[in-house]
CSV table of C-alpha atoms and ligand atoms in Angstrom, one decimal:
chain,number,residue,atom,x,y,z
A,1,MET,CA,28.5,67.4,-47.5
A,2,ASN,CA,28.4,64.9,-49.4
A,3,LEU,CA,26.4,65.2,-53.4
A,4,THR,CA,28.2,61.8,-55.1
A,5,GLY,CA,26.4,61.4,-58.0
A,6,LYS,CA,24.4,64.2,-57.9
A,7,LYS,CA,24.0,65.7,-61.3
A,8,ILE,CA,22.8,70.3,-60.7
A,9,LEU,CA,22.1,71.6,-64.0
A,10,ILE,CA,23.1,75.9,-63.7
A,11,LEU,CA,21.9,78.2,-66.3
A,12,ILE,CA,22.9,81.8,-65.5
A,13,SER,CA,21.2,84.8,-67.0
A,14,GLY,CA,22.8,88.1,-67.8
A,15,GLY,CA,22.4,90.0,-64.1
A,16,ILE,CA,26.0,91.1,-62.0
A,17,ALA,CA,25.2,88.7,-59.7
A,18,ALA,CA,26.9,86.0,-62.2
A,19,TYR,CA,29.8,86.1,-61.0
A,20,LYS,CA,29.0,85.1,-57.6
A,21,ILE,CA,28.3,81.9,-59.2
A,22,ASN,CA,31.9,80.8,-59.5
A,23,SER,CA,32.3,80.3,-56.4
A,24,LEU,CA,29.3,77.9,-55.8
A,25,VAL,CA,30.1,75.6,-58.8
A,26,ARG,CA,33.8,75.3,-56.9
A,27,ASP,CA,31.6,74.4,-53.9
A,28,PHE,CA,29.1,72.6,-54.8
A,29,VAL,CA,32.5,70.1,-57.5
A,30,LYS,CA,34.5,70.3,-54.2
A,31,ALA,CA,30.7,68.4,-52.5
A,32,ASN,CA,32.0,66.4,-55.5
A,33,ALA,CA,28.2,67.5,-57.4
A,34,GLU,CA,28.7,66.9,-61.5
A,35,VAL,CA,27.6,70.2,-62.3
A,36,GLN,CA,26.3,71.9,-65.8
A,37,ILE,CA,26.0,75.4,-67.2
A,38,ILE,CA,24.4,77.3,-69.0
A,39,LEU,CA,24.4,80.3,-69.8
A,40,THR,CA,21.9,82.9,-71.4
A,41,PRO,CA,23.7,85.6,-74.3
A,42,SER,CA,23.9,88.0,-72.1
A,43,ALA,CA,25.4,86.4,-69.1
A,44,GLU,CA,28.7,86.2,-72.0
A,45,ARG,CA,29.5,89.3,-71.4
A,46,PHE,CA,29.2,88.8,-67.3
A,47,VAL,CA,31.1,85.3,-66.8
A,48,SER,CA,33.9,83.9,-68.3
A,49,PRO,CA,33.4,80.6,-69.4
A,50,LEU,CA,36.5,79.4,-69.5
A,51,THR,CA,37.0,79.7,-65.7
A,52,LEU,CA,33.6,78.9,-65.5
A,53,SER,CA,34.2,75.1,-67.2
A,54,THR,CA,37.5,75.1,-65.7
A,55,LEU,CA,35.3,74.8,-62.7
A,56,SER,CA,33.1,72.9,-63.7
A,57,LYS,CA,35.0,70.4,-65.4
A,58,LYS,CA,32.8,70.1,-68.7
A,59,PRO,CA,32.0,73.0,-71.2
A,60,VAL,CA,29.8,75.0,-70.8
A,61,TYR,CA,26.9,75.8,-72.8
A,62,SER,CA,24.8,78.8,-74.4
A,63,GLN,CA,23.6,78.6,-77.6
A,64,PHE,CA,21.8,75.7,-79.6
A,65,PHE,CA,24.9,74.5,-81.4
A,66,SER,CA,28.8,74.7,-80.7
A,67,ASP,CA,31.7,75.6,-82.9
A,68,ASN,CA,32.2,72.5,-84.5
A,69,GLY,CA,28.7,72.7,-85.2
A,70,GLN,CA,27.2,69.8,-82.6
A,71,TRP,CA,24.1,69.8,-81.4
A,72,ASN,CA,23.2,71.3,-77.4
A,73,SER,CA,20.8,69.2,-76.9
A,74,HIS,CA,18.2,71.1,-74.6
A,75,VAL,CA,16.3,67.4,-73.9
A,76,ASP,CA,19.4,65.5,-73.4
A,77,ILE,CA,20.3,68.0,-70.0
A,78,ALA,CA,17.7,68.7,-68.9
A,79,LEU,CA,16.4,65.3,-68.3
A,80,TRP,CA,19.8,64.6,-67.5
A,81,ALA,CA,19.9,67.1,-64.1
A,82,ASP,CA,19.0,65.3,-60.6
A,83,VAL,CA,17.9,69.8,-60.3
A,84,LEU,CA,18.6,73.3,-61.7
A,85,LEU,CA,18.7,76.2,-60.2
A,86,VAL,CA,18.4,80.0,-62.2
A,87,ALA,CA,21.4,82.5,-60.6
A,88,PRO,CA,20.9,84.5,-61.3
A,89,CYS,CA,17.3,84.6,-62.5
A,90,THR,CA,17.3,87.9,-63.8
A,91,ALA,CA,13.3,89.6,-64.0
A,92,ASN,CA,13.9,89.0,-67.3
A,93,THR,CA,14.2,85.5,-67.6
A,94,LEU,CA,12.4,85.4,-64.9
A,95,ALA,CA,9.2,86.8,-66.6
A,96,LYS,CA,10.2,85.1,-69.8
A,97,MET,CA,10.4,81.0,-67.3
A,98,VAL,CA,6.6,82.4,-66.4
A,99,ASN,CA,5.5,82.1,-69.8
A,100,GLY,CA,7.2,79.4,-72.2
A,101,LEU,CA,8.7,81.8,-74.4
A,102,CYS,CA,11.6,79.8,-74.7
A,103,ASP,CA,14.7,82.2,-77.1
A,104,ASN,CA,17.8,80.7,-75.2
A,105,LEU,CA,19.3,77.6,-74.9
A,106,ALA,CA,18.7,78.3,-70.6
A,107,LEU,CA,14.5,78.5,-71.7
A,108,ALA,CA,15.0,75.5,-73.9
A,109,THR,CA,16.4,73.9,-71.4
A,110,TYR,CA,14.5,74.8,-68.2
A,111,LEU,CA,11.1,73.8,-70.3
A,112,SER,CA,12.5,70.6,-70.7
A,113,ALA,CA,13.2,69.4,-67.4
A,114,LYS,CA,11.6,67.3,-64.9
A,115,CYS,CA,13.4,67.2,-62.2
A,116,PRO,CA,13.1,70.3,-59.1
A,117,VAL,CA,13.7,74.0,-60.4
A,118,PHE,CA,15.6,76.2,-57.8
A,119,ILE,CA,15.4,79.8,-58.5
A,120,ALA,CA,17.7,83.4,-57.2
A,121,PRO,CA,16.5,86.1,-58.4
A,122,ALA,CA,18.7,88.9,-58.9
A,123,MET,CA,17.7,92.1,-60.0
A,124,ASP,CA,17.4,96.1,-58.8
A,125,LEU,CA,15.3,97.1,-55.3
A,126,ASP,CA,12.5,98.7,-57.8
A,127,MET,CA,12.9,96.0,-60.2
A,128,TYR,CA,12.0,93.3,-57.3
A,129,GLN,CA,9.3,94.8,-55.6
A,130,HIS,CA,7.4,95.6,-59.0
A,131,PRO,CA,3.6,94.2,-58.7
A,132,SER,CA,5.1,91.5,-62.5
A,133,THR,CA,8.2,90.4,-60.8
A,134,LEU,CA,6.2,89.7,-57.3
A,135,GLN,CA,3.1,88.3,-59.8
A,136,ASN,CA,5.7,85.8,-61.8
A,137,LEU,CA,7.7,84.9,-59.0
A,138,ASN,CA,4.9,83.8,-57.2
A,139,LYS,CA,3.6,82.0,-60.3
A,140,LEU,CA,6.5,80.4,-60.3
A,141,GLU,CA,5.9,78.9,-57.2
A,142,LYS,CA,2.8,77.6,-58.1
A,143,TYR,CA,4.4,75.5,-60.6
A,144,GLY,CA,5.6,74.0,-58.3
A,145,HIS,CA,9.4,76.0,-57.8
A,146,PHE,CA,11.6,77.2,-54.9
A,147,ILE,CA,12.5,80.5,-54.9
A,148,ILE,CA,15.8,80.8,-52.9
A,149,PRO,CA,14.8,85.3,-51.9
A,150,ALA,CA,17.2,88.1,-53.0
A,151,GLU,CA,18.6,89.4,-49.4
A,152,HIS,CA,18.2,92.3,-48.4
A,153,GLY,CA,21.7,95.1,-48.9
A,154,GLU,CA,24.0,97.2,-51.4
A,155,LEU,CA,22.5,96.9,-54.8
A,156,ALA,CA,25.0,96.9,-58.1
A,157,SER,CA,23.1,100.5,-58.3
A,158,GLY,CA,24.0,101.6,-55.2
A,159,LEU,CA,20.8,101.8,-53.6
A,160,ILE,CA,19.9,99.8,-50.6
A,161,GLY,CA,18.0,97.6,-50.3
A,162,GLN,CA,15.8,94.0,-50.8
A,163,GLY,CA,17.5,92.0,-54.5
A,164,ARG,CA,20.6,91.4,-53.9
A,165,MET,CA,20.9,88.1,-54.8
A,166,ALA,CA,21.3,85.2,-51.7
A,167,GLU,CA,24.8,84.4,-51.5
A,168,PRO,CA,27.2,81.4,-52.6
A,169,GLU,CA,27.1,80.3,-49.0
A,170,THR,CA,23.0,79.4,-48.4
A,171,ILE,CA,22.1,79.0,-52.0
A,172,PHE,CA,25.0,75.6,-51.9
A,173,LYS,CA,23.3,75.1,-48.5
A,174,THR,CA,19.7,75.3,-49.6
A,175,ILE,CA,20.4,72.9,-52.6
A,176,THR,CA,22.2,70.4,-50.5
A,177,CYS,CA,19.5,70.1,-48.2
A,178,PHE,CA,17.5,69.4,-50.7
A,179,LEU,CA,19.3,66.6,-52.2
A,180,ASN,CA,20.2,65.6,-49.2
A,181,SER,CA,16.5,65.1,-47.5
A,182,LYS,CA,15.6,63.8,-50.5
A,183,ASN,CA,18.6,61.0,-50.2
A,184,ILE,CA,17.5,59.6,-47.0
A,185,GLU,CA,14.5,58.0,-48.4
A,186,PHE,CA,16.0,54.3,-48.0
A,187,ASP,CA,18.0,55.3,-46.4
A,188,ASN,CA,20.6,51.6,-44.4
A,189,LYS,CA,17.8,50.0,-47.1
A,190,LYS,CA,19.4,47.0,-48.5
A,191,PHE,CA,18.7,46.7,-52.4
A,192,LEU,CA,18.5,43.7,-54.2
A,193,ILE,CA,18.3,43.9,-57.9
A,194,THR,CA,18.2,41.6,-60.5
A,195,ALA,CA,18.3,43.3,-64.4
A,196,GLY,CA,19.0,41.9,-68.1
A,197,PRO,CA,18.8,38.8,-70.1
A,198,THR,CA,19.9,35.3,-69.2
A,199,TYR,CA,21.8,33.1,-71.8
A,200,GLU,CA,21.9,29.8,-71.5
A,201,ALA,CA,24.6,28.3,-73.4
A,202,ILE,CA,23.4,25.2,-75.5
A,203,ASP,CA,27.7,24.3,-77.3
A,204,PRO,CA,30.7,26.7,-76.1
A,205,VAL,CA,29.8,29.9,-78.8
A,206,ARG,CA,25.9,29.1,-78.5
A,207,PHE,CA,23.1,30.2,-76.5
A,208,ILE,CA,20.0,31.0,-75.5
A,209,GLY,CA,19.1,33.8,-74.3
A,210,ASN,CA,15.7,37.2,-75.5
A,211,HIS,CA,15.8,40.4,-76.0
A,212,SER,CA,16.4,42.6,-73.2
A,213,SER,CA,18.5,45.0,-72.4
A,214,GLY,CA,18.5,45.7,-68.6
A,215,LYS,CA,17.3,49.4,-68.9
A,216,MET,CA,14.2,48.8,-66.5
A,217,GLY,CA,16.5,47.1,-63.3
A,218,PHE,CA,19.5,49.7,-64.2
A,219,ALA,CA,17.0,52.1,-63.8
A,220,LEU,CA,15.7,50.8,-60.8
A,221,ALA,CA,19.7,50.8,-58.9
A,222,GLU,CA,20.1,54.3,-59.5
A,223,GLU,CA,17.0,56.4,-58.7
A,224,ALA,CA,17.0,53.3,-55.4
A,225,ALA,CA,20.8,54.3,-54.9
A,226,ASN,CA,20.6,57.9,-55.4
A,227,ARG,CA,17.7,57.6,-52.3
A,228,GLY,CA,20.3,56.3,-50.1
A,229,ALA,CA,19.7,52.3,-50.7
A,230,LYS,CA,22.7,50.4,-50.7
A,231,VAL,CA,22.0,48.7,-54.1
A,232,THR,CA,22.9,45.3,-55.4
A,233,LEU,CA,22.4,44.5,-58.7
A,234,ILE,CA,23.0,41.2,-59.9
A,235,SER,CA,22.4,41.6,-63.8
A,236,GLY,CA,22.7,38.6,-66.8
A,237,PRO,CA,24.6,40.0,-70.0
A,238,SER,CA,23.6,43.4,-70.5
A,239,SER,CA,26.3,46.6,-72.0
A,240,LEU,CA,24.6,49.3,-70.7
A,241,GLN,CA,27.6,50.1,-66.9
A,242,ILE,CA,27.1,52.0,-64.6
A,243,GLU,CA,28.8,53.2,-61.6
A,244,HIS,CA,27.8,54.8,-58.9
A,245,PRO,CA,28.8,54.8,-54.9
A,246,ASN,CA,25.8,52.9,-53.7
A,247,ILE,CA,25.8,50.5,-56.0
A,248,GLU,CA,27.9,46.8,-56.5
A,249,VAL,CA,27.2,44.9,-60.0
A,250,ILE,CA,27.8,41.4,-59.8
A,251,ARG,CA,27.5,40.1,-63.7
A,252,VAL,CA,25.8,36.9,-64.6
A,253,THR,CA,25.2,35.5,-67.1
A,254,SER,CA,22.6,32.1,-67.1
A,255,ALA,CA,19.6,31.5,-65.0
A,256,LYS,CA,21.4,29.1,-62.4
A,257,GLU,CA,24.4,31.5,-61.4
A,258,MET,CA,21.9,34.4,-60.8
A,259,TYR,CA,20.4,31.9,-58.4
A,260,GLU,CA,23.6,31.3,-56.8
A,261,LYS,CA,24.0,35.2,-56.7
A,262,VAL,CA,20.9,36.2,-55.2
A,263,PHE,CA,20.9,34.3,-52.4
A,264,CYS,CA,23.5,35.0,-51.1
A,265,TYR,CA,22.3,39.1,-50.4
A,266,TYR,CA,18.6,37.3,-50.4
A,267,ASP,CA,18.3,37.0,-46.4
A,268,GLN,CA,19.9,40.8,-45.5
A,269,ALA,CA,17.7,43.2,-47.9
A,270,ASP,CA,14.8,44.8,-47.2
A,271,VAL,CA,13.7,44.9,-51.0
A,272,ALA,CA,14.6,42.9,-53.2
A,273,ILE,CA,12.8,43.7,-56.3
A,274,ALA,CA,13.4,41.4,-59.5
A,275,SER,CA,13.5,42.7,-63.2
A,276,ALA,CA,15.6,39.9,-64.2
A,277,ALA,CA,13.5,38.2,-67.8
A,278,VAL,CA,15.4,35.1,-66.8
A,279,ALA,CA,15.0,31.8,-69.2
A,280,ASP,CA,12.7,29.8,-68.2
A,281,TYR,CA,14.4,26.6,-69.9
A,282,ALA,CA,17.9,26.0,-70.1
A,283,PRO,CA,19.8,22.7,-71.9
A,284,LYS,CA,20.2,19.4,-70.5
A,285,GLU,CA,23.7,19.1,-71.5
A,286,ILE,CA,25.8,22.1,-72.9
A,287,ALA,CA,27.7,20.1,-75.9
A,288,LYS,CA,31.8,20.7,-75.0
A,289,GLU,CA,32.4,21.0,-79.1
A,290,LYS,CA,30.6,23.1,-81.4
A,291,ILE,CA,28.3,21.7,-82.7
A,292,LYS,CA,28.0,21.2,-86.7
A,293,LYS,CA,24.8,21.2,-88.7
A,294,ASN,CA,25.0,17.4,-89.6
A,295,ASP,CA,21.6,16.4,-89.6
A,296,GLU,CA,18.4,18.6,-91.1
A,297,VAL,CA,17.1,19.1,-87.6
A,298,LEU,CA,18.4,19.7,-84.1
A,299,THR,CA,16.9,19.0,-81.1
A,300,LEU,CA,17.9,20.2,-78.3
A,301,GLU,CA,16.3,19.0,-75.1
A,302,LEU,CA,15.5,21.7,-72.3
A,303,VAL,CA,14.5,21.3,-68.5
A,304,LYS,CA,13.1,24.4,-67.0
A,305,ASN,CA,15.1,26.9,-64.3
A,306,PRO,CA,15.1,27.3,-61.2
A,307,ASP,CA,12.1,30.6,-60.7
A,308,ILE,CA,14.9,32.6,-58.8
A,309,LEU,CA,11.6,35.1,-58.1
A,310,LYS,CA,9.1,31.4,-56.5
A,311,ASN,CA,11.8,31.6,-54.5
A,312,MET,CA,12.8,34.0,-52.8
A,313,GLY,CA,8.7,34.2,-51.6
A,314,GLN,CA,9.4,31.0,-50.6
A,315,ARG,CA,11.9,32.0,-48.6
A,316,LYS,CA,11.1,35.2,-47.5
A,317,ASN,CA,11.2,36.6,-44.4
A,318,ASN,CA,10.6,40.8,-44.4
A,319,GLN,CA,11.9,41.4,-47.2
A,320,ILE,CA,9.6,43.3,-49.8
A,321,LEU,CA,9.7,41.4,-52.5
A,322,VAL,CA,9.0,43.0,-55.8
A,323,GLY,CA,8.3,41.4,-59.0
A,324,PHE,CA,7.5,41.7,-63.2
A,325,ALA,CA,5.1,40.2,-65.4
A,326,LEU,CA,5.4,40.4,-69.3
A,327,GLU,CA,2.0,39.1,-69.9
A,328,THR,CA,0.9,39.1,-73.6
A,329,GLN,CA,-2.8,37.9,-72.7
A,330,ASN,CA,-5.2,37.9,-69.7
A,331,GLU,CA,-2.3,40.8,-69.2
A,332,GLU,CA,-4.0,41.7,-65.1
A,333,GLU,CA,-5.3,38.3,-64.3
A,334,ASN,CA,-1.6,36.0,-64.9
A,335,ALA,CA,-0.6,39.4,-63.2
A,336,GLN,CA,-2.8,38.7,-59.9
A,337,LYS,CA,-2.0,34.8,-60.8
A,338,LYS,CA,1.6,36.1,-59.9
A,339,LEU,CA,2.0,37.8,-57.2
A,340,VAL,CA,-0.1,35.3,-55.3
A,341,GLN,CA,1.2,32.0,-56.4
A,342,LYS,CA,5.1,33.5,-55.9
A,343,ASN,CA,4.2,35.1,-52.5
A,344,LEU,CA,5.1,38.7,-53.8
A,345,ASP,CA,4.1,42.5,-52.4
A,346,MET,CA,4.1,44.1,-55.7
A,347,ILE,CA,3.9,42.9,-58.9
A,348,VAL,CA,4.8,45.3,-62.0
A,349,LEU,CA,3.2,44.7,-64.8
A,350,ASN,CA,4.0,45.5,-68.6
A,351,SER,CA,2.2,44.3,-72.1
A,352,LEU,CA,3.5,43.6,-74.6
A,353,ARG,CA,0.9,45.0,-77.0
A,354,GLU,CA,2.0,48.5,-75.4
A,355,PRO,CA,3.3,51.0,-78.3
A,356,GLY,CA,7.1,52.5,-77.2
A,357,ALA,CA,6.9,49.4,-73.7
A,358,GLY,CA,9.4,46.7,-73.5
A,359,PHE,CA,12.5,45.3,-74.5
A,360,GLN,CA,15.0,47.2,-76.0
A,361,LYS,CA,12.6,50.4,-75.7
A,362,ASP,CA,13.5,53.9,-73.2
A,363,THR,CA,9.2,54.0,-73.0
A,364,ASN,CA,7.7,51.3,-70.5
A,365,ARG,CA,3.4,51.7,-69.6
A,366,ILE,CA,2.9,50.0,-66.2
A,367,LYS,CA,0.7,49.1,-63.9
A,368,ILE,CA,1.7,48.8,-60.3
A,369,ILE,CA,-0.7,45.7,-58.8
A,370,SER,CA,-0.7,44.8,-55.2
A,371,ARG,CA,-2.4,43.5,-53.1
A,372,THR,CA,-5.4,45.6,-52.5
A,373,GLU,CA,-5.3,48.2,-55.5
A,374,THR,CA,-4.1,48.4,-59.0
A,375,ILE,CA,-2.3,51.5,-60.2
A,376,ASP,CA,-2.4,52.1,-63.6
A,377,PHE,CA,0.5,55.0,-65.3
A,378,PRO,CA,1.0,56.2,-68.5
A,379,LEU,CA,3.9,55.7,-71.2
A,380,LYS,CA,6.5,57.2,-69.8
A,381,SER,CA,11.2,56.6,-69.1
A,382,LYS,CA,12.3,53.8,-67.7
A,383,SER,CA,13.9,56.6,-65.6
A,384,GLU,CA,10.2,57.5,-64.9
A,385,VAL,CA,8.8,54.6,-63.9
A,386,ALA,CA,11.8,53.7,-61.8
A,387,ILE,CA,10.4,56.8,-59.6
A,388,ASP,CA,7.0,55.2,-59.6
A,389,ILE,CA,7.9,51.9,-58.4
A,390,LEU,CA,11.0,53.4,-55.3
A,391,ASN,CA,7.4,55.8,-54.2
A,392,CYS,CA,5.4,52.1,-55.0
A,393,ILE,CA,7.7,50.5,-52.0
A,394,ALA,CA,8.7,53.7,-49.9
A,395,GLN,CA,5.0,53.8,-49.3
A,396,HIS,CA,4.1,50.5,-47.9
A,397,LEU,CA,7.8,50.1,-46.1
A,398,ASN,CA,6.7,53.3,-43.9
A,399,ASN,CA,3.1,51.1,-44.2
A,400,ASN,CA,4.7,48.3,-42.7
A,401,HIS,CA,7.3,49.8,-40.6
B,501,CTP,N1,11.5,35.3,-62.9
B,501,CTP,C1,12.6,34.1,-62.4
B,501,CTP,N2,13.4,34.0,-63.0
B,501,CTP,C2,12.6,32.8,-63.1
B,501,CTP,C3,11.6,33.5,-64.4
B,501,CTP,C4,10.8,34.2,-63.9
B,501,CTP,O1,12.9,35.4,-60.8
B,501,CTP,N3,13.5,31.4,-63.9
B,501,CTP,C5,10.9,36.3,-62.0
B,501,CTP,C6,11.2,37.8,-63.9
B,501,CTP,O2,12.2,38.3,-63.2
B,501,CTP,C7,9.4,38.0,-63.5
B,501,CTP,C8,8.9,37.2,-63.0
B,501,CTP,O3,9.8,36.7,-62.0
B,501,CTP,O4,10.3,39.1,-62.7
B,501,CTP,C9,8.0,37.3,-63.8
B,501,CTP,O5,8.6,36.7,-64.6
B,501,CTP,P1,7.5,36.1,-66.6
B,501,CTP,O6,8.4,35.7,-67.6
B,501,CTP,O7,6.4,36.8,-66.8
B,501,CTP,O8,6.9,34.6,-66.4
B,501,CTP,P2,7.4,33.6,-65.2
B,501,CTP,O9,7.8,33.7,-63.9
B,501,CTP,O10,8.5,32.8,-66.3
B,501,CTP,O11,5.7,32.6,-66.6
B,501,CTP,P3,5.7,32.7,-67.8
B,501,CTP,O12,6.7,32.7,-68.3
B,501,CTP,O13,4.9,31.2,-67.6
B,501,CTP,O14,4.4,33.1,-67.3
């Protein structure tokens, strides 16, 4: 089982079955997953944070503030996770989750999470059969969560019945199968993604550039790679770093370099996404020495850079080709034109007029325009926008092949 790159968040509540989480954590780590653990205050009485942090190789949190005064952001931890597991989930934690109570870090993190949630309840047999518990489990299923049912057997009370937390192997298999089934969507598909700005040299120390951070392209690369794609990410100058077994990052500086690298990979690609903010023009000559400020007016002669995306459209064989359009006026009309002129399958329109969208921001508001439809999305984080874009691409791949 390989869970490389997968991020698993485990919330442990205060039941005797908590001791079984040690072996579950070890199995996830052995499968190369990253594991973050949060304990409810009562769970701390059943398990040792030291053991769990040693096994998970990460600090274990239980309070909003650590002893050194550091705030443990439940939002950051929640958004980090690919999957959230509550195990063991006591009747008390279950009821609080259903009702949105958040009087501890674990519950606040649960409420902030957007990833799939798995729940492994554990309690005595009569508690498990109580109508309120059954109703609570039912409600969580309606929220879209997955219940890993409690098993039948000997309970901590000495009674025998249903209520034992599912065995760690069962939980491990359930989550692994889920993550791997999500993985195969783009299995064996080759993605080529351009990202970031380009810098066009004026002289040895100056350039023409733009404010693109590369965040959108990097988020697309990560999401595609998490779904099993082999990604070549060709990025202009960006401070972002990414390490993923499915991603090869190629750094370039100018549009010409980006163009050359793109066409080393384009023919083999199944999907190409041009999210880079390529400079349209570059200085005709690059001064060999630093330009001195001798004159009152300095004129730079600029020449057009190759349009990388347009060239990809012209050389298209079987690729699904996705472009971006950044417009400030007649947005949809201009994007439609680019879709046709550049021979694209889809164009992602972002408008600089939208508050929260655009360069250097963590959020984006997009429309995805294809030959047959236009879908308007609300303002979202760039990683969520990446999910929307890749969902559309997945649909396109399914329809075409
Ligand atoms: N693009 C490209 N190579 C260029 C310019 C743009 O590959 N030299 C790609 C971008 O990555 C983006 C799309 O083309 O996917 C549209 O970029 P945009 O700047 O919105 O449009 P342009 O085609 O440059 O047209 P204009 O600046 O006139 O709006």
